[in-house]
Amino acid sequence: MKLVVITHTPHFQEKDALFAYGPYVREMNLWIRYADTVEIVTPIATIERSPIHERYEKESVEISRIPAISFVSVSRTLQTLVKLPVVKWKLFSAMRRADHIHLRCPGTIGLVGCFLQIFFPKKPKTAKYAGNWDPNSKQPFSYRLQKWILSNTFLTRNMQVLVYGDWPKQSKNIKPFFTASYPKSKIGNLATKNFEGPFRFLFVGSLAPGKRPLYAVQLLHELHRKGVKCFLDMYGEGAEGDALENYIGQHNLSESVKLHGNKSSDQVETAYKQSEFLILPSKSEGWPKVIAEAMFWGVIPIATPISCVAWMLEEGQRGILLTKTIERDSEMIFNHLKDASKLQEMSRQAQIWSQHYSLDDFEAAIKKLLV
C-alpha cells in the first residue's frame, strides 16, 4: 500500500534523515508503519532545526516538496495565489499515485487537499482534524470551510474524519478520536504528588498569542501577591518571548519564572514528573496533547474549557477550568491550594484517565483505519 500524507507541517531534510515537529513525527511513525511506501507532500522548512524536532523512524520516506502558503496578510495572499497552481498540481498528482490518502487539517494545505480529494471518491481516505471541532466555536472561515467539506458525505466519499470530542448531529463519516504520547510500558503505580507547597507550575507549548503564555505568568504573579510560594517553568519559544521577559523583569519574578526555551520530549517529561500543575490558557485547541501528557504523570491541568478540554477534565473533577478573568482564576486556584487531599484525589483521577489512552491503544486504532 502506498500512503500519501498531505500536511502543512514543515519538514527538515538533513542528509538522508527527515525531521519534523516531535509530537507530529511520533504520531506519523505509527501511520507509516502500516504502509509499504510513503510519500509526504509538505513544505520544507528554512528555519534551523531545534530540540523539539524529531526524526522519522522509516528511512524510505519520499518527500514531494511544495511551497508554504497562507492568507494571513495581503502580501502573503498575493504570493499564495502565484504558488497555488503548483501546490494544486503536486497534491493532485500525489493523490493519483496513492492507495490511501491521509489529510492533515486544519491548515491552508489541508484546505486545498479538501477540495482535491473530491476528485478521488473511490480511494480510501482519512483526515485528521487536529483543531477544535466544536460546531459552536468561533473559527476562521477557512477552518469552517474545511469542516463543511469533510462533513459533506456527497462531496467527501470513502473517508473517515478523525476529530477530537464526541459532538451531536454529526455526519456518519465523522469519527471521535484521541491521541497519545506514552506506551503502556511507562504505566506504573499511580504516583502521589505532594500538594503542601512550594508549588511547581508548568507551561508547555509555543510562546504564541493563541497560547496566552503571559496569562500564565500573570496567574503566578497573582498567587505571589496572595502569599503563595510557587514557581513557573515555561517550555517553548515564540513571538511572546520578549513580552514575557519584560513582564518578568518589571515585576521582579526572575527567581520564580524560568524560560527554558524548546527542550526535548525527555526533558519535558522530567519537568512533568517534578511539577504539580500545568497552566494552558489557550484561545483554541484540538486535543491538547500537553494536557494529556501532564495528566499521565499526575499533574493537574489548569486550562480554558475549549474544544474537548472540559470533557478531558470531567468538568473540573480532573483539573481546574479557567474563566479567563485573572482575579477570579487566581482566587479559584488559591482556594484549591488550601485542600491538599482534594488535589491529591484530582491528581489521581487525572492519572487514571490519561493512562487509559496509551500509544499501544492509539496504534491499534490507527491500524484499523489502514489495514
XYZ file of C-alpha atoms in Angstrom:
371
model
C 0.000 0.000 0.000
C 1.222 3.492 -0.850
C 0.264 6.047 1.788
C 0.253 9.690 0.720
C 0.254 12.224 3.547
C -0.681 15.837 2.814
C 0.371 18.228 5.547
C 1.233 21.846 6.284
C 3.742 20.815 8.985
C 7.218 21.988 7.878
C 9.806 19.225 7.463
C 13.595 19.287 7.607
C 15.926 17.219 5.473
C 19.450 16.564 6.731
C 21.420 14.176 4.518
C 19.227 11.053 4.389
C 17.227 11.868 7.532
C 13.812 13.511 7.724
C 12.720 15.598 10.706
C 9.585 17.474 11.783
C 7.807 18.658 14.944
C 8.317 15.913 17.547
C 4.708 15.074 18.588
C 3.665 15.048 14.928
C 6.516 12.693 13.959
C 5.785 10.323 16.837
C 2.203 10.015 15.601
C 3.124 9.708 11.938
C 5.600 6.934 12.757
C 2.553 4.881 13.735
C 0.691 5.659 10.484
C 3.595 4.888 8.168
C 4.368 1.630 9.987
C 1.465 0.010 8.114
C 2.369 1.264 4.637
C 4.728 -0.315 2.123
C 5.717 3.058 0.692
C 5.116 6.578 1.987
C 5.018 9.922 0.207
C 4.702 13.113 2.229
C 3.602 16.254 0.429
C 4.874 19.090 2.597
C 6.723 22.400 2.755
C 10.430 22.104 3.582
C 11.409 24.358 6.471
C 14.057 27.033 6.069
C 14.446 27.705 9.805
C 17.030 25.937 11.938
C 16.125 22.585 13.465
C 15.664 22.657 17.262
C 15.331 20.077 20.095
C 11.542 19.873 19.598
C 12.064 18.275 16.172
C 12.447 14.513 15.853
C 13.441 12.038 13.168
C 11.146 9.682 11.276
C 11.720 6.010 12.032
C 11.156 4.856 8.456
C 14.081 5.760 6.209
C 12.410 5.210 2.836
C 10.007 8.166 3.018
C 9.581 10.050 -0.229
C 9.183 13.827 0.014
C 7.231 15.908 -2.503
C 8.201 19.466 -1.736
C 5.609 22.222 -2.041
C 5.861 25.907 -1.148
C 4.305 27.104 2.109
C 1.144 29.122 1.523
C -1.106 31.244 3.737
C -3.676 34.035 3.652
C -2.615 35.872 6.829
C -1.850 39.171 5.037
C -2.364 40.863 1.682
C 1.235 40.233 0.595
C 1.139 36.563 1.669
C -2.203 36.127 -0.115
C -0.745 37.502 -3.353
C 2.253 35.175 -3.018
C -0.097 32.262 -2.364
C -2.135 32.975 -5.496
C 1.070 32.744 -7.538
C 2.136 29.487 -5.836
C -1.312 27.866 -5.777
C -1.237 26.232 -9.250
C 1.989 24.396 -8.365
C 0.585 23.304 -4.981
C -2.644 22.050 -6.543
C -0.835 20.109 -9.269
C 1.579 18.442 -6.825
C -1.235 17.485 -4.445
C -3.400 16.160 -7.277
C -0.514 14.147 -8.731
C 0.324 12.643 -5.338
C -3.318 11.699 -4.763
C -3.354 9.889 -8.111
C -0.360 7.807 -7.002
C -1.875 6.958 -3.610
C -3.570 3.807 -2.416
C -4.639 5.669 0.745
C -4.816 9.454 1.111
C -4.265 10.969 4.541
C -5.049 14.675 5.038
C -3.822 16.724 7.995
C -6.241 19.531 8.828
C -6.929 22.349 9.536
C -4.456 24.412 7.563
C -4.065 26.071 4.194
C -2.550 22.980 2.602
C -5.312 20.911 4.192
C -7.906 23.240 2.678
C -6.525 22.691 -0.821
C -6.424 18.956 -0.097
C -10.074 19.008 0.997
C -11.107 20.334 -2.412
C -8.873 18.000 -4.437
C -9.865 14.808 -2.610
C -13.365 15.294 -4.046
C -11.965 14.048 -7.391
C -10.988 10.691 -5.849
C -14.287 9.322 -4.472
C -13.245 5.658 -4.751
C -9.884 5.901 -2.992
C -9.829 5.166 0.751
C -9.036 8.296 2.717
C -8.603 9.564 6.245
C -8.411 13.110 7.544
C -7.014 14.014 10.947
C -8.674 17.255 12.056
C -6.339 18.345 14.845
C -8.197 21.572 15.624
C -11.351 22.377 17.538
C -14.331 20.505 16.053
C -16.871 22.155 18.362
C -19.693 23.243 15.995
C -20.492 26.268 18.164
C -16.958 27.668 18.414
C -15.934 30.837 16.578
C -13.343 29.948 13.953
C -11.801 31.422 10.799
C -13.777 30.955 7.607
C -11.122 28.619 6.132
C -11.469 26.295 9.141
C -15.255 26.273 8.890
C -14.996 25.588 5.166
C -12.730 22.573 5.755
C -15.136 21.210 8.362
C -18.074 21.651 5.984
C -16.353 19.845 3.088
C -15.159 16.992 5.307
C -18.643 16.569 6.814
C -20.403 16.614 3.450
C -20.755 12.950 2.505
C -21.772 13.873 -1.065
C -18.501 15.713 -1.718
C -16.319 13.660 0.616
C -16.648 9.938 -0.009
C -14.844 6.885 1.302
C -13.230 8.970 4.054
C -13.118 8.692 7.825
C -12.647 12.068 9.504
C -10.941 11.811 12.887
C -11.976 14.552 15.311
C -11.473 15.315 18.989
C -14.640 15.063 21.038
C -18.000 13.396 20.548
C -20.264 16.098 19.140
C -24.017 15.785 18.427
C -25.613 15.716 14.977
C -22.507 14.750 13.006
C -22.430 13.037 9.621
C -21.688 9.314 9.516
C -18.063 9.752 8.388
C -17.083 11.771 11.490
C -15.237 9.540 13.953
C -14.416 10.665 17.534
C -10.722 10.003 18.060
C -7.908 10.618 20.506
C -4.134 10.837 20.614
C -1.452 9.587 22.979
C 2.164 10.164 23.932
C 3.270 7.304 26.169
C 3.258 3.496 25.836
C 1.695 1.150 28.366
C 5.203 0.171 29.441
C 5.503 3.568 31.175
C 2.407 2.997 33.262
C 3.438 2.087 36.784
C 1.869 2.537 40.165
C -0.055 5.767 40.493
C 2.265 8.488 41.736
C 1.251 10.579 44.740
C 2.334 14.182 44.495
C 2.920 16.456 47.441
C 0.476 19.351 47.410
C 1.801 21.022 50.554
C 3.955 23.568 48.689
C 6.013 25.234 47.448
C 4.092 24.563 44.244
C 5.638 24.000 40.835
C 3.631 25.127 37.803
C 4.391 24.373 34.145
C 3.634 25.951 30.809
C 4.434 23.770 27.786
C 3.816 24.999 24.249
C 4.726 27.695 21.773
C 5.022 31.195 23.217
C 2.389 32.422 20.783
C -0.534 34.810 21.377
C -3.043 31.981 20.889
C -1.497 30.019 23.772
C -1.619 33.105 26.062
C 1.640 32.412 27.936
C 1.567 35.866 29.531
C -1.683 34.924 31.272
C 0.124 32.002 32.888
C 2.799 34.367 34.236
C 0.139 36.793 35.470
C -1.598 33.966 37.326
C 1.626 33.085 39.097
C 2.166 36.774 39.891
C -1.288 36.999 41.479
C -0.606 33.885 43.570
C 2.613 35.506 44.775
C 0.619 38.544 45.858
C -1.628 36.229 47.853
C 1.386 34.863 49.685
C 1.675 31.545 47.845
C 5.207 30.267 47.353
C 5.266 28.908 43.817
C 7.375 28.624 40.686
C 6.614 28.527 36.981
C 8.764 26.737 34.386
C 7.962 27.617 30.784
C 8.983 25.363 27.900
C 8.689 26.674 24.353
C 9.664 29.542 22.078
C 7.739 32.096 20.086
C 6.719 35.673 19.429
C 5.650 36.350 23.025
C 9.134 35.660 24.414
C 10.190 39.301 24.640
C 6.907 40.359 26.284
C 7.335 37.623 28.870
C 10.901 38.659 29.652
C 9.797 42.279 30.042
C 6.952 41.353 32.393
C 9.195 39.075 34.450
C 11.796 41.825 34.760
C 9.333 44.609 35.587
C 7.723 42.594 38.389
C 10.874 41.008 39.831
C 9.794 37.469 39.013
C 13.125 36.194 37.698
C 13.554 33.877 40.693
C 10.082 32.413 40.240
C 9.578 32.206 36.473
C 12.093 30.448 34.226
C 12.022 30.471 30.427
C 13.670 27.249 29.258
C 13.058 27.514 25.504
C 12.494 24.427 23.375
C 13.582 21.195 25.010
C 13.452 17.535 24.070
C 10.481 15.328 24.970
C 12.601 13.573 27.607
C 13.397 16.878 29.308
C 9.740 17.905 29.261
C 8.792 14.511 30.705
C 11.172 15.136 33.612
C 9.510 18.511 34.168
C 6.073 16.839 34.341
C 7.334 14.458 36.988
C 8.677 17.329 39.098
C 5.590 19.574 38.868
C 2.117 19.688 40.402
C 0.222 21.891 37.923
C 0.140 22.671 34.195
C -1.249 26.026 33.048
C -2.659 26.173 29.497
C -4.865 29.244 28.981
C -5.161 28.747 25.196
C -7.673 30.507 22.993
C -8.064 27.412 20.789
C -7.043 23.748 20.906
C -7.960 20.417 19.373
C -6.802 17.645 21.669
C -4.185 19.496 23.737
C -1.527 16.815 23.955
C 0.357 18.592 26.741
C -2.711 18.296 28.977
C -2.977 14.540 28.411
C 0.790 14.178 28.904
C 0.745 16.141 32.144
C -2.203 14.136 33.471
C -0.326 10.911 32.684
C 2.181 11.918 35.407
C -0.447 13.138 37.871
C -0.033 16.824 37.023
C -3.270 18.784 37.480
C -4.171 20.850 34.387
C -5.387 24.419 34.728
C -6.906 25.178 31.327
C -9.576 27.031 29.392
C -12.720 24.952 28.637
C -12.336 24.934 24.844
C -12.835 22.093 22.359
C -12.848 18.816 24.343
C -10.883 20.166 27.331
C -13.869 20.288 29.690
C -14.575 16.643 28.829
C -10.926 15.701 29.406
C -11.048 17.351 32.833
C -14.541 15.974 33.570
C -15.947 19.473 34.050
C -13.397 20.248 36.763
C -13.120 16.888 38.515
C -9.709 16.109 36.991
C -8.438 19.668 36.673
C -9.258 23.357 37.045
C -11.194 25.202 34.332
C -10.227 28.834 33.765
C -12.689 31.668 33.293
C -10.088 33.938 31.574
C -10.619 36.590 34.272
C -7.379 36.943 36.187
C -8.953 37.879 39.543
C -11.468 35.030 39.513
C -8.969 32.474 38.231
C -6.239 33.342 40.716
C -8.748 33.220 43.585
C -10.070 29.856 42.391
C -6.560 28.380 42.226
C -5.700 29.894 45.600
C -8.720 28.182 47.174
C -7.809 24.837 45.612
C -4.290 25.067 47.058
C -5.757 25.049 50.556
C -7.032 21.467 50.209
C -4.125 19.067 49.648
C -6.243 15.905 49.966
C -8.677 17.111 47.298
C -5.773 17.965 44.997
C -4.278 14.510 45.505
C -7.571 12.902 44.503
C -7.822 15.192 41.482
C -4.270 14.209 40.510
C -5.104 10.512 40.922
C -8.194 10.802 38.733
C -6.225 12.711 36.093
C -3.599 9.987 36.011
C -6.140 7.151 35.772
C -7.911 8.878 32.884
C -4.804 9.737 30.860
C -3.166 6.341 31.245
C -6.243 4.844 29.600
C -5.059 6.458 26.321
C -1.745 4.750 25.631
C 0.335 4.703 22.460
C -0.448 0.984 22.205
C -4.188 1.716 22.004
C -3.548 4.613 19.642
C -1.533 2.444 17.262
C -4.208 -0.255 17.314
C -6.854 2.329 16.386
C -4.711 3.651 13.515
C -4.057 0.126 12.224
C -7.800 -0.475 11.925
C -8.074 2.588 9.674
C -5.354 1.430 7.267
C -5.328 -2.369 7.203
